[in-house]
XYZ file of C-alpha atoms in Angstrom:
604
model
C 204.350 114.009 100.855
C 206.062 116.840 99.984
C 206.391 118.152 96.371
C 209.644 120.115 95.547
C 211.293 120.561 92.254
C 210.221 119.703 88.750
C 211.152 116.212 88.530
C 210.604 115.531 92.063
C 207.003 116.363 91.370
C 206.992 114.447 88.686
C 207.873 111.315 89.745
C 207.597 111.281 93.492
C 204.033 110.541 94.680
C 204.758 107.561 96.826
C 202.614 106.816 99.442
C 203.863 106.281 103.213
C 204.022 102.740 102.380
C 204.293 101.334 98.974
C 204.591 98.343 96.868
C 205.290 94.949 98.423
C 206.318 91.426 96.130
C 203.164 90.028 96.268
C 199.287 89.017 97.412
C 196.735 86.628 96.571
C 193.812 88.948 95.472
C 192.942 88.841 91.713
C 190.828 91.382 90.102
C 187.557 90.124 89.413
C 186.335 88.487 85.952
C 184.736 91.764 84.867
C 187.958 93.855 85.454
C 190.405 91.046 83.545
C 189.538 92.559 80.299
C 190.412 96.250 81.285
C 193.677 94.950 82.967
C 194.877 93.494 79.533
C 193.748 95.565 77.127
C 193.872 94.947 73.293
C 196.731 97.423 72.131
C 195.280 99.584 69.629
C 197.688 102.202 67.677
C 196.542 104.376 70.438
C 197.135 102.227 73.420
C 200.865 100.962 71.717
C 201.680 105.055 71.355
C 200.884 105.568 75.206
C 202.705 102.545 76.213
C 205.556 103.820 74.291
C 205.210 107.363 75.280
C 204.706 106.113 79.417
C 208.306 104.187 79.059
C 209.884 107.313 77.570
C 208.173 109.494 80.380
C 209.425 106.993 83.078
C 212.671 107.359 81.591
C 213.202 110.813 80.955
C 212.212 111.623 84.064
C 213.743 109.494 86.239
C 217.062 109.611 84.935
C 216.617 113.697 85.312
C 215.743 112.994 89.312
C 218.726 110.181 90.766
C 217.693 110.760 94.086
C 214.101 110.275 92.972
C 215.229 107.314 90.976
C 216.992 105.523 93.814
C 214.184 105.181 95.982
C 211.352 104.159 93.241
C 213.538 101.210 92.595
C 215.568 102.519 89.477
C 219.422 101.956 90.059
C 220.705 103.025 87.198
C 221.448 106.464 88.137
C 222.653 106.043 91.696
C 225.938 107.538 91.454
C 224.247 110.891 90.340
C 222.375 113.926 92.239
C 219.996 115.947 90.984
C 220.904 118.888 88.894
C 219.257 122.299 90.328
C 221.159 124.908 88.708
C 219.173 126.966 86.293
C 219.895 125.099 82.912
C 219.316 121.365 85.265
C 215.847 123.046 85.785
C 215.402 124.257 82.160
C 216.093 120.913 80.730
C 213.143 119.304 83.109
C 211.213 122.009 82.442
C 211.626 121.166 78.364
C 211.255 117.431 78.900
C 208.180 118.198 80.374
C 206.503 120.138 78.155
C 207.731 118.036 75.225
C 206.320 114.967 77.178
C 203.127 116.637 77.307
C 202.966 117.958 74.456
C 203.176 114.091 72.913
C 200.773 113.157 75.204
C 198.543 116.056 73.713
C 199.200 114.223 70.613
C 197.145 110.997 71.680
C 192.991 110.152 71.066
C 192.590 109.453 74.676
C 188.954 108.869 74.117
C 190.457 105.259 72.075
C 192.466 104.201 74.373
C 191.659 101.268 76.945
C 189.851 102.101 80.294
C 192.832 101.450 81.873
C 195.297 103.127 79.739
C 192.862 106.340 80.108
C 193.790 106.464 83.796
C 197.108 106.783 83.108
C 196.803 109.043 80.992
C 194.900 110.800 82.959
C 197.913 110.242 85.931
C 200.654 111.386 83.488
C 198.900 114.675 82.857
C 198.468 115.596 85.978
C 202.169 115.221 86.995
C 203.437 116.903 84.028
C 201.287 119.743 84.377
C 201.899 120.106 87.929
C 205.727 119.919 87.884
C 205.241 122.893 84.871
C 203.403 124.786 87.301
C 205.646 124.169 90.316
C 208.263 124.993 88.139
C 206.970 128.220 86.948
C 204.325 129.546 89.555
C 205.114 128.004 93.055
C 208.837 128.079 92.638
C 209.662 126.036 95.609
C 213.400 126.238 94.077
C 213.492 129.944 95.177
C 211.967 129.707 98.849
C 212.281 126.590 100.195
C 215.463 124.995 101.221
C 213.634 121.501 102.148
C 214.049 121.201 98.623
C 217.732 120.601 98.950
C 218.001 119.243 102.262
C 215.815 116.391 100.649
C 217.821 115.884 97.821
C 221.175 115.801 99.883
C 219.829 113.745 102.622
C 218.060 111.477 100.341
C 221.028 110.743 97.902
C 222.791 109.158 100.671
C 219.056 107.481 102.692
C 217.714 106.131 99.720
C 221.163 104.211 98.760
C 221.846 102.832 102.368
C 218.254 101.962 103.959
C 217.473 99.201 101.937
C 219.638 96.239 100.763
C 218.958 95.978 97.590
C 222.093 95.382 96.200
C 225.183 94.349 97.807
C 226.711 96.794 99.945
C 230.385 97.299 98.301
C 228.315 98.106 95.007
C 226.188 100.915 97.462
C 229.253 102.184 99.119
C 230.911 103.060 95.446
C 227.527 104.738 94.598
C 227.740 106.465 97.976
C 230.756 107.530 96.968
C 229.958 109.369 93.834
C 227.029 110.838 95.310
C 229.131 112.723 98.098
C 231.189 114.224 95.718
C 228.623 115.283 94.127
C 226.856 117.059 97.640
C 229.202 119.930 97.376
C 227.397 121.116 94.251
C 224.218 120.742 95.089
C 224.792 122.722 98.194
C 226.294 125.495 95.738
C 223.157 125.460 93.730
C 220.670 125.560 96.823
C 222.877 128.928 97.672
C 222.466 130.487 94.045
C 218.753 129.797 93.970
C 217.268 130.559 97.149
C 216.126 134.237 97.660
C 216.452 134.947 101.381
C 214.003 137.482 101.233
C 211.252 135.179 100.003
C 212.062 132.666 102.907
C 209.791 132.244 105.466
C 211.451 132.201 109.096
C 210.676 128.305 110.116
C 211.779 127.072 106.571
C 215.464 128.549 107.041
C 215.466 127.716 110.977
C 214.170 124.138 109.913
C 216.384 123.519 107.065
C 219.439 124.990 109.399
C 218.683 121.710 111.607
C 218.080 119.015 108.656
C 221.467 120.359 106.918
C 223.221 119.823 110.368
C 221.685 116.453 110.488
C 223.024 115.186 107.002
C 226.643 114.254 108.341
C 224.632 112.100 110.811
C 223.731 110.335 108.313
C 227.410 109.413 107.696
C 228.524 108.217 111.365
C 224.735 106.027 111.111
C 225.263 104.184 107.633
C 229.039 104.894 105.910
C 231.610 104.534 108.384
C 230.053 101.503 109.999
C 230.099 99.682 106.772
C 233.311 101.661 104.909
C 235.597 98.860 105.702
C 234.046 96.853 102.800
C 236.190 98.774 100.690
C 239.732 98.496 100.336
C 242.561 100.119 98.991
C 242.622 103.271 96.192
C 238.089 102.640 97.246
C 238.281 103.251 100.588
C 240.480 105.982 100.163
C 238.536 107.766 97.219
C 235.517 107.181 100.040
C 237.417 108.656 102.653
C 237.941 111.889 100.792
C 234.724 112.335 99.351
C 233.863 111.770 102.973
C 236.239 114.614 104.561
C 234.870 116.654 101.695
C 231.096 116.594 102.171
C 232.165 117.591 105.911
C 233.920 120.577 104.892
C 230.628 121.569 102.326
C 228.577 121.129 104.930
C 230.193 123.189 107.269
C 230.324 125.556 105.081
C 226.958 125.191 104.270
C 225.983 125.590 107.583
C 227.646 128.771 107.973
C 225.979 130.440 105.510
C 222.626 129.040 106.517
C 222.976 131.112 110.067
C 224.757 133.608 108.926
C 223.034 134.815 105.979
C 219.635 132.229 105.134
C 218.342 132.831 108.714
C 218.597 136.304 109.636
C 217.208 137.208 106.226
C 214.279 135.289 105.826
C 211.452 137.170 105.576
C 209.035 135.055 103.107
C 205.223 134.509 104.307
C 205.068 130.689 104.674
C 201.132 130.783 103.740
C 200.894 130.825 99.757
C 197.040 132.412 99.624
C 194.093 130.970 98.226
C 194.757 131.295 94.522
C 198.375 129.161 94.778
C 196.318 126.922 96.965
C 193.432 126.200 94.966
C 195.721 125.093 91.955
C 198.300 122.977 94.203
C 195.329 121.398 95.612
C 193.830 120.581 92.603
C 197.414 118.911 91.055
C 198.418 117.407 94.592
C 195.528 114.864 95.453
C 193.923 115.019 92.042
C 190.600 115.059 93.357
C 186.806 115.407 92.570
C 186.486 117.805 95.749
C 186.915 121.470 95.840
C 188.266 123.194 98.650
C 185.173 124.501 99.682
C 183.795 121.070 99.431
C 186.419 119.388 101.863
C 186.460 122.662 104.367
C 182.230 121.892 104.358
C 182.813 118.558 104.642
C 185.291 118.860 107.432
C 183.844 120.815 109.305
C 180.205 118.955 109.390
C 182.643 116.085 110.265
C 184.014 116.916 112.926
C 181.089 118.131 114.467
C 179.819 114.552 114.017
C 182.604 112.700 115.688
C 182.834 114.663 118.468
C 178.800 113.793 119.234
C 179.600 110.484 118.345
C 182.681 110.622 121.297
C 180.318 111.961 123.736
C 177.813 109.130 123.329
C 180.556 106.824 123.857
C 181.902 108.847 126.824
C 178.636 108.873 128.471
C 178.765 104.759 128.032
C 182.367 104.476 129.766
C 181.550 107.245 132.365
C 178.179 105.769 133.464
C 178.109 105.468 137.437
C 181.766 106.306 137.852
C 182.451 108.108 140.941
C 183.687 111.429 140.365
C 182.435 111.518 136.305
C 181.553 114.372 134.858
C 177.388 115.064 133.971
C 176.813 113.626 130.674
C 173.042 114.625 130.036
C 171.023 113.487 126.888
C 171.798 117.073 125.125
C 174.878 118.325 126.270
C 176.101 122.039 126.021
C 180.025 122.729 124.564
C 181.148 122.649 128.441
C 179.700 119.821 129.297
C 180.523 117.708 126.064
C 184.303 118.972 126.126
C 184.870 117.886 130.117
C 183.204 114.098 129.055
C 185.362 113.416 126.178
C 188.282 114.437 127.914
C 186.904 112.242 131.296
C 186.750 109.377 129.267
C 189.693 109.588 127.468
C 191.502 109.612 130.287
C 190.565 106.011 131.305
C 192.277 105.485 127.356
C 195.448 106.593 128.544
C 195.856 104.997 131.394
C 196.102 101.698 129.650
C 199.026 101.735 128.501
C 202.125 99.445 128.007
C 205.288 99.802 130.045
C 208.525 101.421 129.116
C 210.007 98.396 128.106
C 206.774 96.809 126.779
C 206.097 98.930 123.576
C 207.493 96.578 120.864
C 206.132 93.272 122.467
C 202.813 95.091 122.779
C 202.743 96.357 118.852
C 203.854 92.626 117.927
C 200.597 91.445 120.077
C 198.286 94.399 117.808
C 199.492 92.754 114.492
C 198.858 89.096 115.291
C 195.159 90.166 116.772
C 194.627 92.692 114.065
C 195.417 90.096 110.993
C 193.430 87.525 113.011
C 190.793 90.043 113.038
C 191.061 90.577 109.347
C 190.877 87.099 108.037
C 188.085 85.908 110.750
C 185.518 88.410 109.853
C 187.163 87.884 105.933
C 186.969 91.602 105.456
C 189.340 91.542 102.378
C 192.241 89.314 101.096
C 195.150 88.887 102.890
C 198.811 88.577 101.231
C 200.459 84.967 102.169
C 203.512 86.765 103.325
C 203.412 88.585 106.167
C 205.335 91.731 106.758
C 208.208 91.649 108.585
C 208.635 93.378 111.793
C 211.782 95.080 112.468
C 212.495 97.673 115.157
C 212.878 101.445 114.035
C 216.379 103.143 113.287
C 217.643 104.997 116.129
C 217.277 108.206 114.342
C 213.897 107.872 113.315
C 212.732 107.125 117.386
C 210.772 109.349 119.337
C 207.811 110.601 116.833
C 206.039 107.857 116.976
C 205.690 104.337 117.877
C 205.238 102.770 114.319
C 205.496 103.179 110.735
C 205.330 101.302 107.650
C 208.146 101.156 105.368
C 208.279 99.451 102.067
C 210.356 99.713 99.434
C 209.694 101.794 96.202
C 207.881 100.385 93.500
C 210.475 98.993 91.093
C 212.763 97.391 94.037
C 210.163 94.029 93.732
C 211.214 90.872 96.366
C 212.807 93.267 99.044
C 210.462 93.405 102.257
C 207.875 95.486 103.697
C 208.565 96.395 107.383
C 205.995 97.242 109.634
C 208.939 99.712 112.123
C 208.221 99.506 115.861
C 209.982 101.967 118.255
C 210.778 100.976 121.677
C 211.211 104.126 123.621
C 214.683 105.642 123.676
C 216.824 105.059 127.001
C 217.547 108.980 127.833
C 213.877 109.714 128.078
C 212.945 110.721 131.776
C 209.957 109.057 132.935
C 208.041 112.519 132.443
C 208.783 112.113 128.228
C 208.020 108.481 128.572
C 204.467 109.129 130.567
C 203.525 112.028 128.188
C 204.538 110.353 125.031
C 203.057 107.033 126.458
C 199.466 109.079 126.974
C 199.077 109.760 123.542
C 200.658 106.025 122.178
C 198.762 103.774 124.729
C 197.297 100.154 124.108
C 194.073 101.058 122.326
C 195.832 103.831 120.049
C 198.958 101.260 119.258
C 196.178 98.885 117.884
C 194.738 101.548 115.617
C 198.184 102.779 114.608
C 198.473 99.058 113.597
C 195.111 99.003 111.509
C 196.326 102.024 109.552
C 199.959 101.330 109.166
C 199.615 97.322 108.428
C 196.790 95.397 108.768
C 194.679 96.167 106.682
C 196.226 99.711 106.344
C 198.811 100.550 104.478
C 201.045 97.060 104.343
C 198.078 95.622 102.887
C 196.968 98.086 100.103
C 200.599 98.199 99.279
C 200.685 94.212 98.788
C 197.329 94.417 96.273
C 198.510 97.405 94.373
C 201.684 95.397 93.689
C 200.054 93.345 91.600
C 199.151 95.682 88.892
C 201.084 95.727 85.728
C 201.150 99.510 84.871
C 204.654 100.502 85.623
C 203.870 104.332 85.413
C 200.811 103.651 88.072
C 202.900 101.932 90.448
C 205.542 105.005 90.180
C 202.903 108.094 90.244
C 200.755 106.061 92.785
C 197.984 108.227 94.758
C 198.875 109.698 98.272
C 195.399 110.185 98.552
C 194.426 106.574 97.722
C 196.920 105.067 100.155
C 196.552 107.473 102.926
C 192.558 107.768 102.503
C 192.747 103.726 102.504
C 194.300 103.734 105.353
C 192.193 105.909 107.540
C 189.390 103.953 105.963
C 190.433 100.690 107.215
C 190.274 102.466 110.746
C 186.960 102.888 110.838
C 185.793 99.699 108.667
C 187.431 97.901 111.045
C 185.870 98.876 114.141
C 182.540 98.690 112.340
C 183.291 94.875 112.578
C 183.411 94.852 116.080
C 187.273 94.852 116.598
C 188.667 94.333 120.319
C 185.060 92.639 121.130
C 183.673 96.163 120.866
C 185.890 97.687 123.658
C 183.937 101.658 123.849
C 187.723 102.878 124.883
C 188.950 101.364 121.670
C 186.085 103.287 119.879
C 186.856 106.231 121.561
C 190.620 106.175 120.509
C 189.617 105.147 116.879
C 187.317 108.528 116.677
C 190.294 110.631 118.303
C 192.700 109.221 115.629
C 190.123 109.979 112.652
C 189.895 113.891 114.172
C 193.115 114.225 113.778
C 193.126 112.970 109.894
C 189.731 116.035 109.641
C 191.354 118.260 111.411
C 194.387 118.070 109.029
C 192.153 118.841 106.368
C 190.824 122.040 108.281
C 194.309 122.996 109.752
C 195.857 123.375 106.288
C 192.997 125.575 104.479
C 192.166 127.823 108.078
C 196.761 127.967 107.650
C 197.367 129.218 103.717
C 194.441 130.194 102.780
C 192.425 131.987 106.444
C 195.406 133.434 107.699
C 195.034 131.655 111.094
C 196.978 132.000 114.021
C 198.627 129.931 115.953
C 196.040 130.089 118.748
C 193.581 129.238 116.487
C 195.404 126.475 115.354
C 196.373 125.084 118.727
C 192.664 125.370 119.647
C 191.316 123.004 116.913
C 193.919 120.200 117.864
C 193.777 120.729 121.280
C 190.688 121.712 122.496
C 188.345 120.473 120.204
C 190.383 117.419 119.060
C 191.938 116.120 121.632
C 195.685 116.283 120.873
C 198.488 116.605 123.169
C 200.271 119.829 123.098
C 203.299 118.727 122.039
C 202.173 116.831 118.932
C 200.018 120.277 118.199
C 202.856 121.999 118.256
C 204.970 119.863 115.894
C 202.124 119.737 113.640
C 201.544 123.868 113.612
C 205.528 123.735 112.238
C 204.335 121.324 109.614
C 201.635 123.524 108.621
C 203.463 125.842 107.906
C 205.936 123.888 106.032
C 203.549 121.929 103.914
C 200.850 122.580 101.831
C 197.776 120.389 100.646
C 199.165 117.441 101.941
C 197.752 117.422 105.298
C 194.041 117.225 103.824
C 195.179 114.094 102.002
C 194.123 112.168 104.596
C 190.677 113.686 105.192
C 189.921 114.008 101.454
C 191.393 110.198 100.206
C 189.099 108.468 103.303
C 186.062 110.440 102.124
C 186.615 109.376 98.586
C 186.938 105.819 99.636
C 183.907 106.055 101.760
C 181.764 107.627 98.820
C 182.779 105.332 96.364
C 181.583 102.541 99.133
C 177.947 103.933 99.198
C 178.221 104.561 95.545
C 178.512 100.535 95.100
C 176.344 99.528 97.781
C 173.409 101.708 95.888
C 174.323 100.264 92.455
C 174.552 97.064 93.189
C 171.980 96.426 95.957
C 172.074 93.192 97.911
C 175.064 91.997 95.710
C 177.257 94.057 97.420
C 179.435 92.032 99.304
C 182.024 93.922 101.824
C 185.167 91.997 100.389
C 184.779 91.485 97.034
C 184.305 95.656 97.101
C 187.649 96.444 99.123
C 189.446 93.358 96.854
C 188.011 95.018 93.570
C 189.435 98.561 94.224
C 192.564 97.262 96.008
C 193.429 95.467 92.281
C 193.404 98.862 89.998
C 197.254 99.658 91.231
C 196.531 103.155 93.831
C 195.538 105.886 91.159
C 193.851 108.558 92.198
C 190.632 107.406 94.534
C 187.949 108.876 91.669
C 189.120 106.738 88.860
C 189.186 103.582 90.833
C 185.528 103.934 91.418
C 185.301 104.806 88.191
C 186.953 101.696 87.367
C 184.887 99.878 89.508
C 181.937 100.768 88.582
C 182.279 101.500 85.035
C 181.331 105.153 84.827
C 183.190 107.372 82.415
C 186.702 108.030 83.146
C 187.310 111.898 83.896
């Protein structure tokens, strides 16, 4: 996830999917003392000084606010002029400096990894504050904030919708300024090309947001409301034409910024963004000995699926790169042609979640939540990425449901989109799409890491961790023998994991190796499989984003290592569930500290 102003990076490190009501794991007997810690003068100060923090911050970031769950500020927008980003700025260094203040060495285990947490954030908004400067040269900054004031009032029910609408209101008449700001602050010159030609499309897209969630709901307000809505409404139209205009006009033809930010910026975002014991070098090493593996391991399973087939490809014992490339790509090819029909996809991703809890609670690979989540199909303006998603509510917005989004494909796709799109998305993909996004994915981690009582954890909670759990699952899961073993299943499972390493690869060989966009194309489509639209889609988001793409890589690895790490301590006690219940309870901080948690080694 993206990281833009101060408070922004402050407070929003949500993962894809967060924080559901409820589950029935319980952290084990050894943990309950760390989860309720005696409060020492030290522990009462942090608990004081993590409320404040929580506070400060998010009334400094409404936007923010609004989708964590806190509704107190949700007729405001974010203030981005130069004294808006001088009083974060202070807050934050006042906040740290407090926290500078505190023995961290007395405080409880868990109270530690907050601390730890809190530090982190507040040093890394300073520093995008000050050093990356995203305020200057990237206009995703704003179109976030403006499209999210408006998104993160109207998705979600969480209160009734007159009392939304008013908030709506407020926060349209607001727009206009922001939009002002975003002009005074960004410096053309240090604007890369796709970030103005991107942000040219997302600011055009805001008034959609209008015709898909105001106007169909604007009659719930009546009289001297409605017409206070109506203008604020007529208004934002105007700013954002206006907006526009200057965007093409001026943003666009001016932007000449270098979207990679070098291996110095990179090496410190990297370090604040997944808050991790590896070093770039380590995850590029890593990576690339990775990837190396799973493609062996796809050509041992393509040589299962191809043998005797008429017409297959050699598959000798030791393959050269030819000969290893034209397998995969043989075999994958008997993937894709299982696939569901047009009108199929949502039945068929209902089917993946009842076989893929089944699976779950048969082989009892971890806990299960009572409730199950709900499955909903995905907004019309959100179709035609992808064929899923998980989408929860923020962390503070407890008893509103988790949604596991399924897309059935949109009606004005040609039966060319629908068979390409339908190549990549087919049966055995949907299922592992379903492992990562719900069961036991995402949903799931979200439902356990509900249950712990640190406010500020739940708020600041680890990309890494959920992401990395995620793509763990994927791979635990077919370990169990998922889909009876199916090898086209495997295969599919492997392909999706290459993309997560190649993310990690893709965003280091992008910022800080200069690489081109043949070089990028290559690694996702030669030697991992992709389809060349998704490549392409993901070069733009390269160069968009960076650090995030090698969350996924770098959180699975961590959850993998602190796996072996309790297998070798604790011998033939290990037991599978009990491990994935035990760090599923400590709340999503960063993937380190939860083994550190778990197995009781010093917290750093």
């Amino acid at each position: 996830m993206r990281r833009t102003p101060l408070v922004l990076a402050l407070v929003l490190a949500l993962a894809a999917c967060g924080d559901p009501a409820s589950t029935g794991a319980a952290a084990p007997a050894a943990d309950a003392a760390a989860a309720a810690p005696a409060q020492s003068a030290a522990d009462a100060a942090f608990a004081a000084l993590s409320q404040r923090a929580l506070d400060d911050l998010l009334a400094m970031s409404p936007v923010s606010a609004t989708g964590i769950g806190e509704h107190r500020h949700d007729h405001l927008v974010d203030d981005m002029s130069a004294e808006g980003r001088a009083k974060s700025l202070a807050t934050a260094r006042s906040l740290l400096a407090d926290l500078d203040a505190i023995d961290v060495a007395t405080l409880s285990r868990e109270n530690q990894v907050d601390a730890a947490i809190l530090r982190n954030q507040l040093e890394y908004g300073i520093w995008d504050e000050e050093v990356m400067q995203r305020w200057a040269w990237d206009p995703q900054v704003y179109s976030g904030l403006a499209g999210g004031a408006i998104y993160s009032l109207m998705a979600r029910e969480f209160a009734p919708m007159p009392d939304r609408l008013r908030s709506a209101t407020a926060r349209m008449e607001a727009i206009p300024a922001l939009l002002a700001q975003a002009r005074a602050n960004l410096e053309p010159a240090r604007v890369p090309p796709t970030h103005a030609q991107t942000y040219s499309r997302q600011n055009a897209g805001v008034a959609g947001l209008l015709e898909q969630f105001i106007i169909p709901a604007a009659d719930q307000l009546q009289g001297e409301e409605r017409a206070r809505l109506d203008a604020a409404m007529a208004a934002l139209r105007t700013a954002l034409d206006e907006h526009q205009a200057w965007i093409d006009a001026t943003l666009v033809p001016n932007a000449k910024g270098d979207f990679r930010i070098g291996a110095e910026k990179y090496d410190q975002q990297l370090r604040f963004a997944l808050n991790s014991s590896l070093s770039r070098q380590e995850i590029r090493d890593r990576a690339t000995a990775e990837l190396a593996r799973v493609r062996d391991e796809m050509y041992l399973v393509a040589r299962s699926v191809l043998a005797g087939r008429e017409g297959a490809p050699p598959t000798p014992d030791t393959p050269d790169a030819d000969q290893q490339q034209a397998a995969i790509e043989a075999a994958l090819e008997l993937a894709y042609a299982e696939r569901p029909a047009r009108d199929e996809v949502v039945d068929f991703a209902r089917h993946t979640l009842e076989v893929a809890t089944a699976f779950v609670r048969e082989k009892d690979l971890v806990t299960v939540p009572d409730a199950p989540v709900q499955i909903i199909l995905m907004p019309e303006f959100q179709r035609g990425f992808s064929v899923a998603y998980c989408d929860s509510p923020g962390p503070l917005d407890k008893g509103l449901d988790t949604y596991y989004a399924i897309s059935p494909i949109p009606e004005e796709w040609t039966q060319e989109q629908v068979d390409s799109f339908l190549r990549e998305y087919n049966k055995f993909l949907i299922h592992v799409l379903t492992i990562h996004e719900a069961m036991p994915g995402h949903y799931l981690e979200g439902a356990h890491s509900a249950n712990h009582p640190s406010v500020l954890r739940a708020v600041l909670r680890s990309g890494p961790f959920a992401e990395g759990w995620a793509v763990y699952t994927e791979r635990m899961v077919a370990d169990a023998g998922y889909l009876d073993n199916d090898p086209l299943f495997r295969l599919m499972q492997l392909k999706f994991y290459a993309r997560a390493v190649a993310n990690a690869i893709l965003d280091q060989g992008v910022h800080v190796e200069g690489w081109t966009k043949e070089q990028a194309m290559d690694l996702m489509v030669r030697q991992t499989f992709q389809q060349a639209s998704e490549a392409e889609g993901k070069w733009v988001r390269a160069q968009l984003s960076s650090t995030q793409l090698a969350t996924y890589f770098v959180g699975a690895q961590e959850h993998f290592d602190a796996r072996r790490a309790a297998e070798a301590k604790w011998g033939a006690a290990f037991d599978l569930k009990d491990f994935h219940d035990r760090m599923l309870s400590y709340g999503a901080p960063p993937v380190r500290y939860a083994r550190q948690l778990l197995l009781d080694e010093p917290i750093e």
